[in-house]
């Protein structure tokens, strides 16, 4: 047992003060990831700063027609929040594809963004892992890498980000509001998580003294033509092998705007602006969707046990875009993917 202190933050400024004063401290919200990591001896915080009672639990409409979601809104409340269910069903579907009802009741919006990879070596302190211990090596490159990355990997790390919610937030062009010693700032969702490069110990661009206070959604929710399709080893309570958030704005059969984000394939939710731009003005046909899949996956690279994910991702992208175009968002998991 490693001793740690516990303190409860009274407001956001207090939370920032406490984390700035002790770089080895950690915020705790729902605790569904952090406590597991402490039990496995992966995280050893000197102090837990409990932020779970801060007033960051509301969902509010913004002046420009979007939504501002407090960092402590539980995942289950968010999925069933009426405005989210009606206007951002892509986000609701992605949240409900993750974890279990009990976990979603505890898991917070901010904690979901900052949950850590599920690479088995990251959890196993007996093995080298550059993310857990920089410079020690990556056991996964030549090890059991079936669940790991095919896009944006580096020599140092091939881990994936495990969140479902974040894949939808990436597709929806969300923003992350944060507060720190230097004041408040807003980070575009695409810039929040990082690729591993040579510093895989850093999952995000959040500074050590910053707290996530809210996530903001723009007005456009793609509520008519969307799909979140998650392929996993069993139908519930499993992380994605590949997931796709697809959203389309159509004018008849012509694509006016497309959004495509992938989960389970990279160190961050994977979005490719050039593919989305190339879809604009094209007909929403199987040929177009196959072209999009090839384009997104053009630089994909598999390892010994996960090369199958490239072809799987190709099929999932085509199916997700097809379902989105038809306005039939539910994944038909009992049907074989062709
Ligand atoms: C068995 C199991 C299965 C799961 N399956 C899935 C799944 O299929 N899909 C999926 O998406 N997720 C899944 N999850 C992960 C779950 O969604 C996350 O554990 C959860 O979202 C984390 O939220 P939390 O509030 O509990 O975070 P915590 O555990 O409290 O914190 C996680 C990290 O975030 C930091 N943090 C928390 N809030 C803030 C904040 N506001 N500002 C700055 N830092 C903060 C903490 O310091 C910590 O480092 C699963 C988890 C478990 C245990
Ligand atoms: S893939 Fe990343 S998290 Fe997994 S062992 Fe390698 S360095 Fe660690």
PDB file of N, CA, C and O and ligand atoms in Angstrom, residues 117 119 121-122 128-131 138-140 148 156-159, ligand 2:
ATOM      1  N   UNK A 117      -4.657   4.706 -21.889  1.00  0.00           N
ATOM      2  CA  UNK A 117      -4.748   3.592 -22.835  1.00  0.00           C
ATOM      3  C   UNK A 117      -5.013   2.267 -22.123  1.00  0.00           C
ATOM      4  O   UNK A 117      -4.699   2.108 -20.933  1.00  0.00           O
ATOM      5  N   UNK A 119      -3.608  -0.515 -23.322  1.00  0.00           N
ATOM      6  CA  UNK A 119      -2.504  -1.407 -23.697  1.00  0.00           C
ATOM      7  C   UNK A 119      -2.125  -2.239 -22.460  1.00  0.00           C
ATOM      8  O   UNK A 119      -1.840  -1.689 -21.385  1.00  0.00           O
ATOM      9  N   UNK A 121       0.454  -3.822 -21.603  1.00  0.00           N
ATOM     10  CA  UNK A 121       1.802  -3.624 -21.035  1.00  0.00           C
ATOM     11  C   UNK A 121       1.869  -2.351 -20.196  1.00  0.00           C
ATOM     12  O   UNK A 121       2.664  -2.249 -19.282  1.00  0.00           O
ATOM     13  N   UNK A 122       1.024  -1.392 -20.534  1.00  0.00           N
ATOM     14  CA  UNK A 122       0.969  -0.169 -19.722  1.00  0.00           C
ATOM     15  C   UNK A 122       0.524  -0.512 -18.301  1.00  0.00           C
ATOM     16  O   UNK A 122       0.995   0.075 -17.317  1.00  0.00           O
ATOM     17  N   UNK A 128       8.618  -3.434 -19.849  1.00  0.00           N
ATOM     18  CA  UNK A 128       8.961  -2.083 -20.310  1.00  0.00           C
ATOM     19  C   UNK A 128       7.771  -1.414 -21.005  1.00  0.00           C
ATOM     20  O   UNK A 128       7.015  -2.080 -21.708  1.00  0.00           O
ATOM     21  N   UNK A 129       7.626  -0.133 -20.792  1.00  0.00           N
ATOM     22  CA  UNK A 129       6.558   0.638 -21.449  1.00  0.00           C
ATOM     23  C   UNK A 129       6.962   2.106 -21.426  1.00  0.00           C
ATOM     24  O   UNK A 129       7.078   2.702 -20.354  1.00  0.00           O
ATOM     25  N   UNK A 130       7.168   2.667 -22.615  1.00  0.00           N
ATOM     26  CA  UNK A 130       7.598   4.070 -22.701  1.00  0.00           C
ATOM     27  C   UNK A 130       6.563   5.046 -22.167  1.00  0.00           C
ATOM     28  O   UNK A 130       6.897   6.157 -21.748  1.00  0.00           O
ATOM     29  N   UNK A 131       5.306   4.652 -22.227  1.00  0.00           N
ATOM     30  CA  UNK A 131       4.254   5.563 -21.741  1.00  0.00           C
ATOM     31  C   UNK A 131       4.269   5.617 -20.207  1.00  0.00           C
ATOM     32  O   UNK A 131       4.108   6.666 -19.614  1.00  0.00           O
ATOM     33  N   UNK A 138       9.193  -0.278 -25.657  1.00  0.00           N
ATOM     34  CA  UNK A 138       7.780  -0.585 -25.926  1.00  0.00           C
ATOM     35  C   UNK A 138       7.628  -2.090 -26.086  1.00  0.00           C
ATOM     36  O   UNK A 138       8.114  -2.658 -27.064  1.00  0.00           O
ATOM     37  N   UNK A 139       6.954  -2.720 -25.138  1.00  0.00           N
ATOM     38  CA  UNK A 139       6.784  -4.179 -25.195  1.00  0.00           C
ATOM     39  C   UNK A 139       5.785  -4.588 -26.270  1.00  0.00           C
ATOM     40  O   UNK A 139       5.789  -5.731 -26.716  1.00  0.00           O
ATOM     41  N   UNK A 140       4.926  -3.663 -26.655  1.00  0.00           N
ATOM     42  CA  UNK A 140       3.833  -4.043 -27.556  1.00  0.00           C
ATOM     43  C   UNK A 140       4.263  -4.190 -29.015  1.00  0.00           C
ATOM     44  O   UNK A 140       3.673  -4.975 -29.751  1.00  0.00           O
ATOM     45  N   UNK A 148      -4.024  -2.838 -30.683  1.00  0.00           N
ATOM     46  CA  UNK A 148      -3.311  -1.545 -30.717  1.00  0.00           C
ATOM     47  C   UNK A 148      -3.376  -0.860 -32.083  1.00  0.00           C
ATOM     48  O   UNK A 148      -4.138  -1.249 -32.957  1.00  0.00           O
ATOM     49  N   UNK A 156       8.181   4.676 -30.542  1.00  0.00           N
ATOM     50  CA  UNK A 156       8.094   4.653 -29.076  1.00  0.00           C
ATOM     51  C   UNK A 156       6.827   4.019 -28.547  1.00  0.00           C
ATOM     52  O   UNK A 156       6.817   3.477 -27.445  1.00  0.00           O
ATOM     53  N   UNK A 157       5.721   4.103 -29.296  1.00  0.00           N
ATOM     54  CA  UNK A 157       4.426   3.666 -28.743  1.00  0.00           C
ATOM     55  C   UNK A 157       3.412   3.433 -29.854  1.00  0.00           C
ATOM     56  O   UNK A 157       3.324   4.237 -30.796  1.00  0.00           O
ATOM     57  N   UNK A 158       2.648   2.345 -29.706  1.00  0.00           N
ATOM     58  CA  UNK A 158       1.601   2.052 -30.704  1.00  0.00           C
ATOM     59  C   UNK A 158       0.227   1.927 -30.018  1.00  0.00           C
ATOM     60  O   UNK A 158      -0.678   1.273 -30.533  1.00  0.00           O
ATOM     61  N   UNK A 159       0.108   2.580 -28.857  1.00  0.00           N
ATOM     62  CA  UNK A 159      -1.139   2.458 -28.085  1.00  0.00           C
ATOM     63  C   UNK A 159      -2.302   3.170 -28.774  1.00  0.00           C
ATOM     64  O   UNK A 159      -2.112   4.023 -29.635  1.00  0.00           O
TER      65      UNK A 159
HETATM   66  S1  LIG B   2       2.264   0.620 -26.977  1.00  0.00           S
HETATM   67 FE1  LIG B   2       2.645   2.400 -25.678  1.00  0.00          FE
HETATM   68  S2  LIG B   2       1.491   1.888 -23.836  1.00  0.00           S
HETATM   69 FE2  LIG B   2       1.822  -0.056 -24.925  1.00  0.00          FE
HETATM   70  S3  LIG B   2       3.797  -0.909 -24.211  1.00  0.00           S
HETATM   71 FE3  LIG B   2       4.249   0.342 -25.961  1.00  0.00          FE
HETATM   72  S4  LIG B   2       4.799   2.318 -25.027  1.00  0.00           S
HETATM   73 FE4  LIG B   2       3.618   1.211 -23.504  1.00  0.00          FE
END
